[in-house]
XYZ file of C-alpha atoms in Angstrom:
519
model
C -6.374 12.226 -15.839
C -6.940 8.526 -16.519
C -10.294 7.070 -17.591
C -10.841 3.789 -15.799
C -12.866 0.704 -16.412
C -14.906 -0.692 -13.516
C -12.313 -3.420 -13.009
C -9.443 -0.880 -12.891
C -11.338 1.095 -10.279
C -11.929 -1.967 -8.133
C -8.250 -2.831 -8.458
C -7.292 0.648 -7.263
C -9.599 0.372 -4.242
C -8.327 -3.145 -3.483
C -4.708 -1.954 -3.651
C -5.457 0.817 -1.141
C -7.236 -1.539 1.240
C -4.683 -4.375 1.010
C -1.784 -1.974 1.609
C -3.389 -0.349 4.598
C -3.988 3.022 3.069
C -7.704 3.000 3.801
C -10.469 0.577 4.772
C -13.401 -0.168 2.537
C -15.675 1.622 5.033
C -13.380 4.666 5.004
C -13.519 4.871 1.209
C -17.286 4.586 1.359
C -17.519 7.311 3.970
C -15.327 9.640 1.851
C -17.439 8.920 -1.225
C -20.741 9.588 0.542
C -19.371 12.727 2.192
C -18.312 14.084 -1.195
C -21.787 13.511 -2.617
C -23.584 15.017 0.366
C -21.317 18.090 0.410
C -21.825 18.707 -3.307
C -25.593 18.331 -3.079
C -25.790 20.624 -0.024
C -23.549 23.171 -1.694
C -25.605 23.319 -4.845
C -29.164 23.131 -3.427
C -28.855 24.404 0.125
C -25.954 26.714 -0.491
C -23.916 24.898 2.095
C -25.760 26.462 5.048
C -25.581 23.247 7.086
C -28.529 24.515 9.167
C -31.902 22.883 9.437
C -34.408 24.536 7.073
C -37.712 25.700 8.399
C -40.285 22.906 8.270
C -41.640 22.441 4.765
C -39.576 25.253 3.212
C -36.101 23.727 2.760
C -34.692 21.153 0.362
C -35.462 17.468 0.763
C -34.059 14.340 -0.753
C -35.050 10.829 -1.783
C -32.112 8.437 -1.750
C -32.465 5.129 -3.723
C -30.070 2.522 -2.418
C -29.116 -0.707 -4.131
C -27.890 -4.031 -2.670
C -24.182 -3.376 -3.188
C -21.460 -0.903 -2.270
C -23.170 1.834 -4.320
C -26.087 1.483 -1.981
C -23.649 1.677 0.931
C -22.486 5.054 -0.420
C -26.185 6.062 -0.558
C -26.772 5.381 3.100
C -23.780 7.627 3.930
C -25.251 10.368 1.724
C -28.620 10.067 3.435
C -27.132 10.201 6.911
C -24.903 13.194 6.200
C -27.678 15.110 4.442
C -29.886 14.552 7.457
C -27.127 15.904 9.689
C -27.137 19.025 7.501
C -30.861 19.516 8.124
C -32.337 17.856 5.063
C -35.556 15.852 5.333
C -34.487 12.526 3.785
C -36.361 9.460 2.587
C -34.474 6.287 1.821
C -35.755 3.426 -0.383
C -33.840 0.190 -0.777
C -33.891 -2.089 -3.785
C -32.831 -5.677 -3.261
C -32.232 -7.869 -0.208
C -30.431 -5.993 2.581
C -29.373 -9.289 4.185
C -27.215 -9.962 1.180
C -25.361 -6.671 1.220
C -21.557 -6.496 1.497
C -20.372 -5.953 5.093
C -19.466 -2.269 4.704
C -22.735 -1.423 2.999
C -24.639 -3.348 5.692
C -22.789 -1.360 8.394
C -23.821 1.915 6.790
C -27.420 0.702 6.476
C -27.431 0.035 10.205
C -26.005 3.478 10.903
C -28.781 5.063 8.842
C -31.465 3.060 10.615
C -30.428 4.594 13.906
C -31.570 8.003 12.670
C -34.137 7.292 9.897
C -36.412 4.788 8.287
C -35.879 2.570 5.236
C -38.726 1.825 2.886
C -38.012 -1.810 1.999
C -39.580 -3.892 -0.734
C -42.499 -1.485 -1.067
C -44.296 -3.443 -3.777
C -45.331 -7.046 -3.930
C -42.475 -7.731 -6.398
C -39.858 -6.050 -4.241
C -39.666 -2.712 -6.111
C -39.645 0.585 -4.260
C -42.991 2.345 -3.985
C -43.286 5.095 -6.541
C -44.499 7.732 -4.138
C -42.661 11.025 -4.314
C -44.309 14.153 -3.013
C -44.419 17.084 -5.344
C -41.461 19.450 -5.060
C -38.857 16.873 -3.944
C -35.615 18.741 -4.346
C -33.070 16.032 -5.143
C -33.369 12.355 -6.047
C -30.165 10.401 -5.478
C -29.472 7.247 -7.536
C -27.243 5.041 -5.422
C -28.692 1.844 -6.855
C -25.893 0.164 -8.740
C -23.402 2.675 -10.212
C -20.461 0.837 -11.791
C -21.422 -2.456 -10.142
C -24.205 -3.494 -12.519
C -23.273 -6.382 -14.915
C -26.615 -6.891 -16.562
C -29.459 -4.868 -17.961
C -31.294 -2.793 -15.394
C -34.583 -4.375 -14.351
C -37.281 -2.930 -16.648
C -39.579 -1.997 -13.787
C -36.798 -0.232 -11.949
C -35.805 1.648 -15.109
C -39.459 2.700 -15.518
C -39.465 3.857 -11.898
C -36.485 6.085 -12.477
C -38.195 7.611 -15.539
C -41.351 8.163 -13.488
C -39.318 10.000 -10.900
C -37.840 12.192 -13.626
C -41.328 12.919 -14.986
C -42.398 14.179 -11.623
C -39.887 16.973 -12.218
C -37.744 17.143 -9.108
C -35.256 19.957 -9.133
C -32.418 17.510 -9.683
C -31.508 13.865 -10.224
C -28.032 12.957 -8.942
C -26.159 9.779 -9.762
C -23.630 8.354 -7.353
C -20.563 7.263 -9.430
C -22.602 6.485 -12.555
C -26.284 6.495 -13.517
C -27.545 2.939 -12.764
C -28.096 1.234 -16.106
C -25.255 2.963 -17.940
C -22.299 0.684 -18.779
C -19.274 2.077 -16.955
C -16.804 0.699 -19.545
C -18.590 1.677 -22.791
C -21.123 4.449 -22.013
C -23.794 2.330 -23.667
C -27.357 1.887 -22.397
C -29.272 -1.357 -22.309
C -32.380 0.365 -20.981
C -34.039 3.683 -21.520
C -32.910 5.976 -18.717
C -33.730 9.537 -17.802
C -31.168 12.227 -18.160
C -29.491 13.079 -14.894
C -28.538 16.591 -13.810
C -25.363 15.679 -12.026
C -23.105 12.628 -11.700
C -20.536 12.527 -8.916
C -17.841 9.949 -9.393
C -14.779 9.108 -7.322
C -10.995 9.133 -7.797
C -11.132 9.247 -11.613
C -13.719 9.353 -14.366
C -14.774 6.114 -15.939
C -14.742 5.463 -19.692
C -18.532 5.348 -19.690
C -18.716 8.949 -18.544
C -17.136 10.060 -21.845
C -18.109 7.465 -24.438
C -21.372 6.898 -26.377
C -24.464 7.797 -24.304
C -22.459 8.677 -21.208
C -22.269 12.461 -21.505
C -25.899 12.867 -22.461
C -27.061 10.642 -19.574
C -24.701 11.919 -16.824
C -25.532 15.594 -17.078
C -22.762 17.542 -15.330
C -19.805 15.417 -14.216
C -18.005 16.034 -10.921
C -14.958 14.020 -9.781
C -14.448 13.754 -6.036
C -11.102 12.447 -4.653
C -11.311 9.739 -2.022
C -7.640 9.419 -1.127
C -6.493 6.920 -3.759
C -3.126 7.561 -5.394
C -2.750 4.585 -7.660
C -1.634 4.986 -11.294
C -3.275 2.368 -13.503
C -0.999 0.975 -16.267
C -2.836 0.485 -19.509
C -5.694 2.853 -18.733
C -6.816 5.316 -21.391
C -6.115 8.984 -20.771
C -8.321 11.968 -21.205
C -7.030 14.090 -24.075
C -6.664 17.392 -22.269
C -3.946 20.026 -21.801
C -2.241 18.462 -18.729
C -2.176 14.928 -20.160
C -0.830 16.179 -23.462
C 1.808 18.400 -21.800
C 0.367 21.525 -23.323
C 1.419 24.265 -23.763
C 5.105 23.249 -23.417
C 4.989 20.745 -26.266
C 3.511 23.190 -28.813
C 5.711 26.121 -27.958
C 8.360 27.327 -30.469
C 11.686 28.473 -29.107
C 13.729 31.548 -30.018
C 16.442 31.041 -32.616
C 14.923 27.997 -34.338
C 14.857 27.765 -38.173
C 11.655 26.987 -40.030
C 13.030 23.556 -41.083
C 13.494 22.672 -37.423
C 9.698 22.666 -37.211
C 9.329 20.307 -40.078
C 7.983 20.290 -43.660
C 4.592 18.788 -44.387
C 3.579 17.587 -47.861
C -0.174 17.413 -48.475
C -1.076 15.412 -51.608
C -4.070 16.792 -53.464
C -6.425 15.379 -56.076
C -7.418 16.555 -59.556
C -8.571 20.014 -60.653
C -11.727 21.117 -58.907
C -11.098 18.848 -55.960
C -8.323 20.690 -54.153
C -10.366 22.506 -51.485
C -10.093 19.626 -48.927
C -6.270 19.477 -49.349
C -5.997 23.206 -48.961
C -7.930 22.970 -45.688
C -5.551 20.280 -44.495
C -2.564 22.363 -45.499
C -3.879 25.342 -43.478
C -4.273 23.058 -40.441
C -0.710 21.851 -40.766
C 0.664 25.355 -41.123
C -1.293 26.764 -38.181
C -0.234 23.972 -35.823
C 3.313 25.097 -36.288
C 4.894 23.194 -39.154
C 7.751 25.271 -40.467
C 6.817 24.722 -44.118
C 3.775 23.153 -45.848
C 3.559 22.217 -49.516
C 0.610 20.985 -51.586
C 1.482 18.482 -54.300
C -1.108 18.220 -57.004
C -1.578 17.013 -60.588
C -0.363 19.512 -63.179
C -3.916 20.377 -64.253
C -4.700 21.549 -60.711
C -1.577 23.685 -60.237
C -3.120 27.053 -61.251
C -6.173 26.486 -59.084
C -4.154 25.759 -55.975
C -1.551 28.456 -56.637
C -4.326 31.046 -56.881
C -5.738 30.066 -53.485
C -2.507 29.579 -51.505
C 0.109 32.046 -50.364
C 2.169 30.803 -47.402
C 1.635 27.242 -48.535
C 3.869 26.231 -51.469
C 2.527 24.329 -54.487
C 4.290 21.673 -56.481
C 2.916 19.610 -59.405
C 3.498 15.981 -60.327
C 2.368 13.511 -62.893
C 1.427 10.088 -61.498
C 3.120 8.114 -58.775
C 6.547 8.457 -60.400
C 6.274 12.204 -60.354
C 5.204 12.194 -56.739
C 8.247 10.032 -55.895
C 10.541 12.700 -57.366
C 9.014 15.269 -54.961
C 9.422 12.841 -52.093
C 13.127 12.617 -52.801
C 13.428 15.874 -50.845
C 14.592 14.580 -47.486
C 13.507 17.804 -45.760
C 9.877 16.669 -46.153
C 9.360 14.836 -42.898
C 5.578 14.412 -42.615
C 2.922 13.548 -45.188
C -0.834 13.853 -45.461
C -3.096 12.344 -48.087
C -6.770 11.664 -48.561
C -8.765 14.887 -48.615
C -9.997 15.233 -52.199
C -7.516 12.616 -53.455
C -9.925 10.417 -55.398
C -10.684 6.754 -54.835
C -9.468 5.028 -58.040
C -6.367 3.069 -58.886
C -4.350 6.297 -59.311
C -5.100 7.193 -55.684
C -3.986 3.793 -54.469
C -0.690 4.152 -56.327
C -0.102 7.577 -54.783
C -0.803 6.121 -51.298
C 1.586 3.292 -52.008
C 4.310 5.778 -52.977
C 3.802 7.665 -49.735
C 3.885 4.537 -47.624
C 7.116 3.395 -49.265
C 8.921 6.382 -47.755
C 8.376 5.099 -44.201
C 7.830 8.683 -43.035
C 5.064 9.824 -40.640
C 1.892 9.874 -42.698
C -1.749 10.812 -42.043
C -4.291 8.964 -44.213
C -7.846 10.257 -44.277
C -10.973 10.367 -46.403
C -10.319 9.204 -50.029
C -6.962 7.634 -49.101
C -9.021 5.246 -46.959
C -12.005 4.945 -49.255
C -9.744 3.897 -52.144
C -9.067 0.614 -50.265
C -12.614 -0.109 -49.072
C -12.972 -3.060 -51.498
C -9.679 -4.607 -50.371
C -8.806 -3.293 -46.935
C -6.290 -6.119 -46.278
C -4.217 -4.879 -49.164
C -3.871 -1.536 -47.357
C -3.143 -3.165 -44.034
C -0.251 -5.095 -45.598
C 1.394 -1.796 -46.546
C 0.903 0.201 -43.365
C 3.702 0.840 -40.852
C 3.972 2.127 -37.334
C 4.399 5.813 -38.348
C 0.984 5.955 -40.058
C -2.073 7.610 -38.542
C -5.530 6.734 -39.893
C -8.264 9.288 -39.139
C -11.557 7.763 -40.319
C -15.079 8.783 -39.411
C -17.490 5.965 -38.556
C -18.504 5.343 -42.175
C -14.873 5.006 -43.341
C -14.035 2.911 -40.333
C -16.904 0.507 -41.161
C -15.666 0.062 -44.679
C -12.168 -0.848 -43.522
C -13.113 -2.871 -40.442
C -16.565 -4.160 -41.286
C -16.725 -6.899 -38.629
C -15.423 -4.677 -35.860
C -17.873 -1.888 -36.763
C -20.728 -4.412 -36.861
C -19.869 -5.599 -33.349
C -19.753 -1.996 -32.131
C -23.063 -1.195 -33.748
C -24.894 -4.292 -32.485
C -27.220 -4.042 -29.518
C -25.357 -4.491 -26.247
C -26.228 -7.945 -24.834
C -23.830 -8.233 -21.920
C -21.790 -6.004 -19.673
C -19.219 -4.706 -19.974
C -20.507 -3.848 -23.448
C -18.143 -3.604 -26.414
C -16.926 -0.007 -26.456
C -15.593 2.370 -29.002
C -12.179 2.071 -27.335
C -12.350 -1.705 -27.665
C -13.158 -1.328 -31.343
C -10.286 1.038 -32.011
C -7.827 -1.146 -30.150
C -8.961 -4.170 -32.130
C -8.566 -2.187 -35.355
C -5.051 -1.060 -34.345
C -4.024 -4.684 -33.797
C -5.166 -5.473 -37.342
C -3.742 -2.413 -39.053
C -0.515 -2.073 -37.111
C -0.697 1.697 -36.863
C -2.295 4.547 -34.884
C -6.001 5.121 -35.460
C -8.064 8.167 -34.574
C -11.763 7.328 -34.832
C -13.603 10.643 -35.096
C -16.813 11.661 -33.420
C -18.156 13.554 -30.488
C -16.295 10.906 -28.489
C -13.020 10.710 -30.440
C -10.820 7.759 -29.560
C -7.098 7.453 -30.388
C -5.011 4.351 -29.900
C -1.589 3.122 -31.050
C 0.200 -0.236 -31.351
C 2.037 0.520 -28.106
C -1.307 0.255 -26.240
C -1.479 3.979 -25.478
C -4.962 5.353 -25.758
C -6.650 8.743 -25.495
C -10.340 9.682 -25.386
C -11.423 13.145 -26.321
C -15.096 13.941 -25.854
C -16.548 17.193 -27.033
C -18.957 17.060 -24.118
C -19.832 18.561 -20.731
C -18.132 21.965 -20.708
C -16.248 21.253 -23.970
C -19.140 20.721 -26.371
C -18.514 21.988 -29.915
C -21.558 21.182 -32.101
C -20.271 23.676 -34.709
C -17.648 21.090 -35.815
C -20.429 19.215 -37.621
C -19.617 21.084 -40.827
C -18.099 20.070 -44.160
C -14.319 20.070 -44.238
C -13.662 20.133 -40.494
C -12.178 16.641 -40.637
C -9.788 17.712 -43.406
C -8.432 20.446 -41.136
C -8.006 17.862 -38.351
C -5.937 15.551 -40.543
C -3.703 18.481 -41.554
C -3.250 19.478 -37.883
C -2.135 15.948 -37.014
C 0.371 16.033 -39.898
C 1.695 19.407 -38.735
C 2.341 17.986 -35.244
C 4.031 14.938 -36.712
C 6.329 17.248 -38.648
C 7.238 18.950 -35.377
C 8.377 15.652 -33.917
C 5.321 14.474 -32.033
C 4.773 10.737 -31.741
C 1.889 9.378 -33.719
C -0.528 8.877 -30.851
C 0.195 12.157 -29.164
C 0.022 14.043 -32.489
C -3.463 12.596 -33.147
C -4.731 13.249 -29.608
C -3.294 16.758 -29.491
C -4.889 17.550 -32.899
C -8.252 16.378 -31.582
C -7.938 18.536 -28.502
C -6.836 21.681 -30.425
C -9.528 21.102 -33.082
C -12.251 21.375 -30.423
C -10.538 24.265 -28.673
C -10.457 26.207 -31.948
C -14.163 25.535 -32.556
C -15.063 26.631 -29.000
C -12.948 29.719 -29.406
C -14.758 30.709 -32.603
C -18.272 29.647 -31.587
C -21.524 29.453 -33.581
C -21.301 30.055 -37.291
C -18.050 28.164 -37.643
C -17.084 26.783 -41.058
C -14.041 24.686 -41.781
C -12.026 27.651 -43.037
C -12.375 29.255 -39.606
C -10.766 26.468 -37.611
C -7.144 27.125 -38.500
C -7.656 30.890 -38.089
C -8.903 30.344 -34.528
C -5.787 28.449 -33.468
C -3.578 31.485 -32.606
C -6.081 32.616 -29.967
C -6.061 29.048 -28.580
C -2.285 29.032 -28.429
C -2.212 32.358 -26.617
C -4.760 31.154 -24.091
C -2.700 28.052 -23.473
C 0.440 30.134 -22.976
C 2.271 28.694 -25.936
């Protein structure tokens, strides 16, 4: 499933209209029908029969001056046909509506009233009788390109405070940026958002999941792939389970050999977590390379993972001479001094697939350009927001600044800008994880909606993730797909285990995930 920007969605609709696949009014009718059916199914159990006076569900539909408002008029008309008492309020000048929206307004006015410009300033009248079942926001959706009017935003919050049974957004809560998921105004939390054809980036990034409530995607007859669009990191898009399945008769070296580079004595726990992630994702062999003083500590804690010692960058280079080692991971517990930078340099010189995380990134925070000059296309960086800000200070500042125009600068924009600077794949962690590569491919993985995993907010979980990505690289995954698949499996493992999860549990939960996926 692709995640579209507002422009990409408009292009898809325009393509369908210009090629005679559907008219604009047909698309609007399909969208409104999907919303009305879903509302009736949830709150009237799809009876389609008029409720007894005063006992059935009722709806207030708020319509804006554009095509989102046109969808709203269709919703109102179809709910009324199903027996719902419906009130319609319009915001904006109906004479300036697009033709299709104006046609649907006229169709509604044949069967019901429109409360227009209820206040002196043109805002709807905030009069909602107690017990209103559903309030439908068809004000702006993806069409807004400026902050929502403050009085209108306050009106939406007042409606929420009156505690209707549900607030439903048509396409997108009005006031939420469809491309970034960022809010310029305070908005109430919606119970349900019904979007069309494909989700938008704003449904999954930043404030989107918390604002949208439950997300439902309704098809409207568009079959238009969008080159360059980001993809949702889920099982179908990642070709799971086929891509993670092992075949009969294969030797362990056919599944790759990961080398995880560890730090000094007493600091090896993070590297051991990464090694367990690499092994559980299917790497045939995993080794931990550590300074000689840390050898006994790591050997005592590891069984299936092999342990090798080295002294300095030259010693690590001797280990790297083994051509069977085809994927590398460094950072967890590595240290941030000059020794760490020399080790990272030795790993980069091999040109092999390499995951850099944690200390391997922090070691370059004072001179990030020196790191960027050494990176190559087979590297995956897996920073959290703090590490990202130390490497890409100006990009992070732009992402963290208050949104002043729409579409607002998004996390995906930030990662793509960072990829252009670094020249390698970047996975920026968070509840809305974003992965992008120099090829332009991009994945978004949000631990949201029915895939929330708050238990991952625990020490060491990111170390396991970096190891999982390295394990997939060893198995032959491309950099972007390895990172996105690791993010997906990471959350699946957390959801499989549930509350009480600590980092050590993540790898152990993967076999159950693989069985469920059919791998």
